[in-house]
Short mmCIF file of C-alpha atoms and ligand atoms in Angstrom, two decimals:
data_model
loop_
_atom_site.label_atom_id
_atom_site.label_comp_id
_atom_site.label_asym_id
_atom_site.label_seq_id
_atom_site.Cartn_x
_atom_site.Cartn_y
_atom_site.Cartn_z
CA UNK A 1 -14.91 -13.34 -9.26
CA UNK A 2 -10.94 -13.34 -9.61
CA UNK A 3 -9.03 -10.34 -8.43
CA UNK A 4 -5.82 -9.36 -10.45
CA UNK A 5 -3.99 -7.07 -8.72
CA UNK A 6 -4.12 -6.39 -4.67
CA UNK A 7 -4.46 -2.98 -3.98
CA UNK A 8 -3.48 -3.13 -0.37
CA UNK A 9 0.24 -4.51 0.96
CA UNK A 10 2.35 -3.88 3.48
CA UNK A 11 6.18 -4.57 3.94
CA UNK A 12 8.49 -4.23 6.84
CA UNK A 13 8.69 -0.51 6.08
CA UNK A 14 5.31 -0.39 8.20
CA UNK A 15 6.85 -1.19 11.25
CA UNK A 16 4.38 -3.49 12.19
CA UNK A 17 4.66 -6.15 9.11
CA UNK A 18 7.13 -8.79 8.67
CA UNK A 19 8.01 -9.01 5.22
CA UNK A 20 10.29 -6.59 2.49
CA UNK A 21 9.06 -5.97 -1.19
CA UNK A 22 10.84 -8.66 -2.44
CA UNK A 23 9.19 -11.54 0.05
CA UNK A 24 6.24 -9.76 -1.02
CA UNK A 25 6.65 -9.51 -4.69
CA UNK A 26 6.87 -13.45 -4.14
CA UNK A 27 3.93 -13.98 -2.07
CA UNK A 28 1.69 -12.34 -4.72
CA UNK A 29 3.22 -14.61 -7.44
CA UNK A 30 2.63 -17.61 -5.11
CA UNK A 31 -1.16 -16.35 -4.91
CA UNK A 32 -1.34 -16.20 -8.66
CA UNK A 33 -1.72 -12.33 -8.57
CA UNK A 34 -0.71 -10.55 -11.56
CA UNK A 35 0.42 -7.36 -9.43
CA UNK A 36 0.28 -5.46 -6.22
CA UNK A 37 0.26 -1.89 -4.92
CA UNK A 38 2.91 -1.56 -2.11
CA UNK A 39 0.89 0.97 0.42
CA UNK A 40 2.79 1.38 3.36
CA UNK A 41 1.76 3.33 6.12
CA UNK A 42 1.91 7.02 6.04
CA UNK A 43 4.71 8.65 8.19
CA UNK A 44 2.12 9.65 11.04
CA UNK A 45 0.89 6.08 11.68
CA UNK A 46 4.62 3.68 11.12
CA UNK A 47 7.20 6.47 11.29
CA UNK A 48 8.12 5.67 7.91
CA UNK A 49 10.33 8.39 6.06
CA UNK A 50 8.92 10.61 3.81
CA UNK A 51 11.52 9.48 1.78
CA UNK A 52 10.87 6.35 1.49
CA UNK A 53 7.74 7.21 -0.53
CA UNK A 54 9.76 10.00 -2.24
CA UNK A 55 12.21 7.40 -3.49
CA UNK A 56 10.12 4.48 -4.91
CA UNK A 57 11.08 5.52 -8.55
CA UNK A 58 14.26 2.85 -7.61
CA UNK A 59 12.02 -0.07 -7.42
CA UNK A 60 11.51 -2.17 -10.95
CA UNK A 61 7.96 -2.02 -11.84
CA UNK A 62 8.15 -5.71 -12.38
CA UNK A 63 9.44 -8.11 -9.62
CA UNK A 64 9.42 -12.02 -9.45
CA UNK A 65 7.01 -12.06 -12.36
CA UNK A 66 4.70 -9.52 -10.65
CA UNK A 67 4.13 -6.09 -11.83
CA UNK A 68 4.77 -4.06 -8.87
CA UNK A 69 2.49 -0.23 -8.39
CA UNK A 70 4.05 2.39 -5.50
CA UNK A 71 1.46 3.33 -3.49
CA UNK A 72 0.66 4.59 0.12
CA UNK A 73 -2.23 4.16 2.94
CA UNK A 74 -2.29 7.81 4.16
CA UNK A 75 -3.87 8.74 6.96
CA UNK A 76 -5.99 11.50 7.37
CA UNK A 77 -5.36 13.49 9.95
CA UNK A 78 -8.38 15.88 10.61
CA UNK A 79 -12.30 16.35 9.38
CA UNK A 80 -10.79 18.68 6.76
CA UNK A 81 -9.36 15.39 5.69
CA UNK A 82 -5.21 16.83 5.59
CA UNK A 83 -2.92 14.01 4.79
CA UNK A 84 0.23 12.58 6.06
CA UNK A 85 2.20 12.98 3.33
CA UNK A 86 3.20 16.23 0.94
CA UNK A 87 1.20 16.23 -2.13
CA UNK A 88 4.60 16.68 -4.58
CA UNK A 89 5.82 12.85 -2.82
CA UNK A 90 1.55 11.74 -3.04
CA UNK A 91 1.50 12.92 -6.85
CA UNK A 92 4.41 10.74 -7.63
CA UNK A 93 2.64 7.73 -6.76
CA UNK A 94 0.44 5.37 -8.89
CA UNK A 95 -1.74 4.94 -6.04
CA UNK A 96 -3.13 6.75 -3.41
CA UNK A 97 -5.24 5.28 -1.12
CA UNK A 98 -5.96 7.52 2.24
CA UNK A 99 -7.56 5.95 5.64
CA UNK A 100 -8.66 6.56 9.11
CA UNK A 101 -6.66 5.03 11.89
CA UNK A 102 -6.92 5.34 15.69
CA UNK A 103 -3.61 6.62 16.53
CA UNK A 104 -3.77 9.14 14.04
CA UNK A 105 -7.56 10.50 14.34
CA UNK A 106 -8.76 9.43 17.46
CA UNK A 107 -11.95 7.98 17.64
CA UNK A 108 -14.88 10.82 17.23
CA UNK A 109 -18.37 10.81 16.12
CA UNK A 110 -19.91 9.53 12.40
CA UNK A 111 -20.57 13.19 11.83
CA UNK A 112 -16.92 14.07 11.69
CA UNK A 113 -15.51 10.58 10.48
CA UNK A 114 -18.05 11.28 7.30
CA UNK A 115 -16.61 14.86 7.08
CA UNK A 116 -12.89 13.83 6.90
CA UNK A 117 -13.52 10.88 5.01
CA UNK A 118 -15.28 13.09 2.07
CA UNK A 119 -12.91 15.91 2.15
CA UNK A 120 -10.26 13.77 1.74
CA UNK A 121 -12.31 11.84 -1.44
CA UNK A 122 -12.17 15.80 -2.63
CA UNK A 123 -8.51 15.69 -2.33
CA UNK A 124 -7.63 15.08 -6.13
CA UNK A 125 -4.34 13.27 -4.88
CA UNK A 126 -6.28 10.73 -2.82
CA UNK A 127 -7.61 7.52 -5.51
CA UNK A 128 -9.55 5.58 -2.78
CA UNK A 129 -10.26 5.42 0.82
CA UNK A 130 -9.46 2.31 2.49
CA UNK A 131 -11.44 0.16 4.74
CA UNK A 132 -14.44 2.43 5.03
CA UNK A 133 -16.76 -0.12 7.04
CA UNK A 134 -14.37 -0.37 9.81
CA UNK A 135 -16.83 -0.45 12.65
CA UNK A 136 -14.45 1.72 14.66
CA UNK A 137 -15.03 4.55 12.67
CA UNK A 138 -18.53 4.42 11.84
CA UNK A 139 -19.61 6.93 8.54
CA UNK A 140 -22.41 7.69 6.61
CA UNK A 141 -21.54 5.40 3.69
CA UNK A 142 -24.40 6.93 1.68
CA UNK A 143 -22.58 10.33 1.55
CA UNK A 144 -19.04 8.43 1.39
CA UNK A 145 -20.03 6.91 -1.63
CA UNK A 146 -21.65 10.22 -3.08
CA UNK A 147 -18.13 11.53 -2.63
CA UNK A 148 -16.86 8.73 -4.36
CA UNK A 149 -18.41 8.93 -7.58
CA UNK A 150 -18.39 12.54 -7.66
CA UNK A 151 -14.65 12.45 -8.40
CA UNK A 152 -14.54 8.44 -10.36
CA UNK A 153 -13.23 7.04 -7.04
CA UNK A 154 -13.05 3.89 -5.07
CA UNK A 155 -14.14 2.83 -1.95
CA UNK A 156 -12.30 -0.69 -0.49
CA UNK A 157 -14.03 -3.50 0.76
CA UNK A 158 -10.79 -4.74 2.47
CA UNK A 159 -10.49 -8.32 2.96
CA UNK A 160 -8.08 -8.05 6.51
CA UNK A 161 -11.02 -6.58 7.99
CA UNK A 162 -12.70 -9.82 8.52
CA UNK A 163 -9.97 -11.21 10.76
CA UNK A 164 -8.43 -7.75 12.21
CA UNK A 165 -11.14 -5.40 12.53
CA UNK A 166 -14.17 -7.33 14.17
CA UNK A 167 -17.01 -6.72 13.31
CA UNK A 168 -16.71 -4.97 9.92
CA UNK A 169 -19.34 -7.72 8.12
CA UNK A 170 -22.22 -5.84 8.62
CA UNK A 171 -20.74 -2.44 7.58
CA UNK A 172 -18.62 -4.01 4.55
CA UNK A 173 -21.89 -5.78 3.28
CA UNK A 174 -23.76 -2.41 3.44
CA UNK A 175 -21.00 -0.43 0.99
CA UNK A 176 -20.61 -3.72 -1.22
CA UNK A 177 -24.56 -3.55 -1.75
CA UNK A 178 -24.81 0.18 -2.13
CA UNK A 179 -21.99 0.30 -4.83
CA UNK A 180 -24.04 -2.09 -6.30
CA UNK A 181 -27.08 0.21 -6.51
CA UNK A 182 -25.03 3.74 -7.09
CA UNK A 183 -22.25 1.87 -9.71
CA UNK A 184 -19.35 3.58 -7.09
CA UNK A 185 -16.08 2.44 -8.02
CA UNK A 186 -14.32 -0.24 -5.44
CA UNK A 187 -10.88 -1.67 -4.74
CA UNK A 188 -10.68 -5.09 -3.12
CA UNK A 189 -7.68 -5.40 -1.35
CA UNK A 190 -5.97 -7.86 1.25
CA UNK A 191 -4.34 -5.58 3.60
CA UNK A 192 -1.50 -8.15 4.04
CA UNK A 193 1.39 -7.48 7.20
CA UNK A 194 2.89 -10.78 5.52
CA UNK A 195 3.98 -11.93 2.15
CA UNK A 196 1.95 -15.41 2.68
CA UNK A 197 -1.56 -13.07 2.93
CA UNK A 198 -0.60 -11.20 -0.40
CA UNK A 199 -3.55 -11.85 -2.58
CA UNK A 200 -5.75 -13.69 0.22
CA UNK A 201 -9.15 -12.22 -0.92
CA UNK A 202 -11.57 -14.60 -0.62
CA UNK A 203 -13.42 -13.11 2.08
CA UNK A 204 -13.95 -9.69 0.49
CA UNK A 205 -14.76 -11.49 -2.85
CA UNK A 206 -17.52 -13.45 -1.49
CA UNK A 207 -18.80 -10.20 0.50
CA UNK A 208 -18.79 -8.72 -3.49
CA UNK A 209 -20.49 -11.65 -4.88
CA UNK A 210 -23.09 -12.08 -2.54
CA UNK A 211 -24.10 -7.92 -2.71
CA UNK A 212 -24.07 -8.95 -6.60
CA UNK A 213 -21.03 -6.32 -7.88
CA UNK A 214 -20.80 -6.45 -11.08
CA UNK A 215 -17.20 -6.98 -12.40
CA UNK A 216 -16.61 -4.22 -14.13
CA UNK A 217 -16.93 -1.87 -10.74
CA UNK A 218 -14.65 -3.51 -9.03
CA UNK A 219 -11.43 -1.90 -11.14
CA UNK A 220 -8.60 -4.14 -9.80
CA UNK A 221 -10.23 -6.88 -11.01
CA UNK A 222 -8.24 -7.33 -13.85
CA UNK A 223 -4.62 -5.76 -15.22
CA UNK A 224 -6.59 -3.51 -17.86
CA UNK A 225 -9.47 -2.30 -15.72
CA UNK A 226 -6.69 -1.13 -13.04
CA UNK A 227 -4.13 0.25 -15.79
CA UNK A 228 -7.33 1.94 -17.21
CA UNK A 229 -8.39 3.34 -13.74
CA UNK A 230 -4.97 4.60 -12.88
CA UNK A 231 -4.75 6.53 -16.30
CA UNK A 232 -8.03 8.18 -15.40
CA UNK A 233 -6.65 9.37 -11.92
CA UNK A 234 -3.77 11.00 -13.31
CA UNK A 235 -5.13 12.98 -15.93
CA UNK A 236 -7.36 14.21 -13.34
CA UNK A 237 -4.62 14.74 -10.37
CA UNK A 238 -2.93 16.58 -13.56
CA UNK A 239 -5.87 18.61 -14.36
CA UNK A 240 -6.11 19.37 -10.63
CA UNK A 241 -3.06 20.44 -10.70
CA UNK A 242 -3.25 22.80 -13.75
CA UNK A 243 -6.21 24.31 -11.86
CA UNK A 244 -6.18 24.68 -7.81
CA UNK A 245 -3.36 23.33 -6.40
ZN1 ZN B 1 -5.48 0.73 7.37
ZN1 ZN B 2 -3.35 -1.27 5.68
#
């Protein structure tokens, strides 16, 4: 299976990764991506300003031969699954993907790590969840992925998570075979710190082919399927919008 476009980057605007858009704009070229979503950290995790994800509208949407999405990893917060970020700077961006991380949601029991992961699925700003088998944060990924299709949504078998967050095989596996069996939506991303580990995906790719995905769930997996997947989520964040919010 070839990937197209890596749903999961970080640049120095992290705090805690080594490389600015433009290094990483040529790192995904160098990997033969066709794009990447720049998802910093949200401001509770890296500091970052709010701004910075306020402001993205100055960056090209093409760099170094790479088409180039503005995104964010948010964290969530709480089991009611609040966010990081205000939702006018989230519903400005092409891609929200929202995550659980230590120093922002200690570590509690599956029974609230599956709450706040679902309510923020709910949350019409939020596209995908990231690294949901992260043994650290263990979930019930039957009613994760429930959650997940309810709303057309992706879950992310994150390829980082084989070298950073030990132990994640078993867990990773598990979601990989169950979107196989439910048809839930997933994002494979590399969760690079560095421009040279843009588009390094071969660990999450074998995870996908040996669970037997089919292509066609996995929506980064080409330009289209992602284009066609982010057109979906906004005219739903829209509809949201018109609605509850
Ligand atoms: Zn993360
Ligand atoms: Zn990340």
């Amino acid at each position: 299976m070839r990937i197209a476009i890596d749903t999961h980057t970080h640049s120095v605007a992290s705090g805690h990764a080594y490389s600015t858009v433009e290094e990483m704009a040529r790192g995904a070229r160098r990997a033969g991506m066709k794009g990447f979503v720049l998802t910093d950290h949200g401001p509770a995790l890296s500091g970052t300003h709010p701004y910075h994800f306020a402001n993205m509208r100055v960056l090209p949407e093409r760099m170094h031969g790479v088409r180039l999405y503005k995104g964010i990893e948010a964290n969530i917060m709480d089991a009611e699954g609040s966010l990081d970020l205000a939702p006018d700077f989230l519903a400005k961006l092409d891609f929200v993907m929202a995550g659980l991380h230590r120093e922002c949601f200690g570590p509690r029991g599956k029974e609230e790590n599956t709450a706040a992961m679902i309510a923020a699925l709910r949350n019409p700003l939020v596209d995908a969840v990231s690294h949901p088998g992260n043994p650290d944060f263990p979930v019930d990924a039957a009613a994760v992925l429930a959650a997940a299709n309810e709303g057309g949504k992706a879950i992310e078998i994150n390829s980082g998570s084989f070298r950073v967050r030990l132990g994640s095989e078993a867990n990773c596996s598990e979601f990989a075979r169950l979107c196989a069996r439910t048809g839930t939506r997933i994002v494979c991303g590399s969760d690079a710190h560095f421009s040279g580990d843009v588009g390094r995906l071969s660990e999450a790719i074998a995870m996908l082919e040996a669970a037997e995905v089919p292509r066609e769930l996995v929506v980064n997996a080409t330009v289209r399927s992602f284009e066609e997947f982010l057109t979906e989520r906004k005219a739903a964040r829209g509809a949201a919008g018109r609605g509850s919010l």
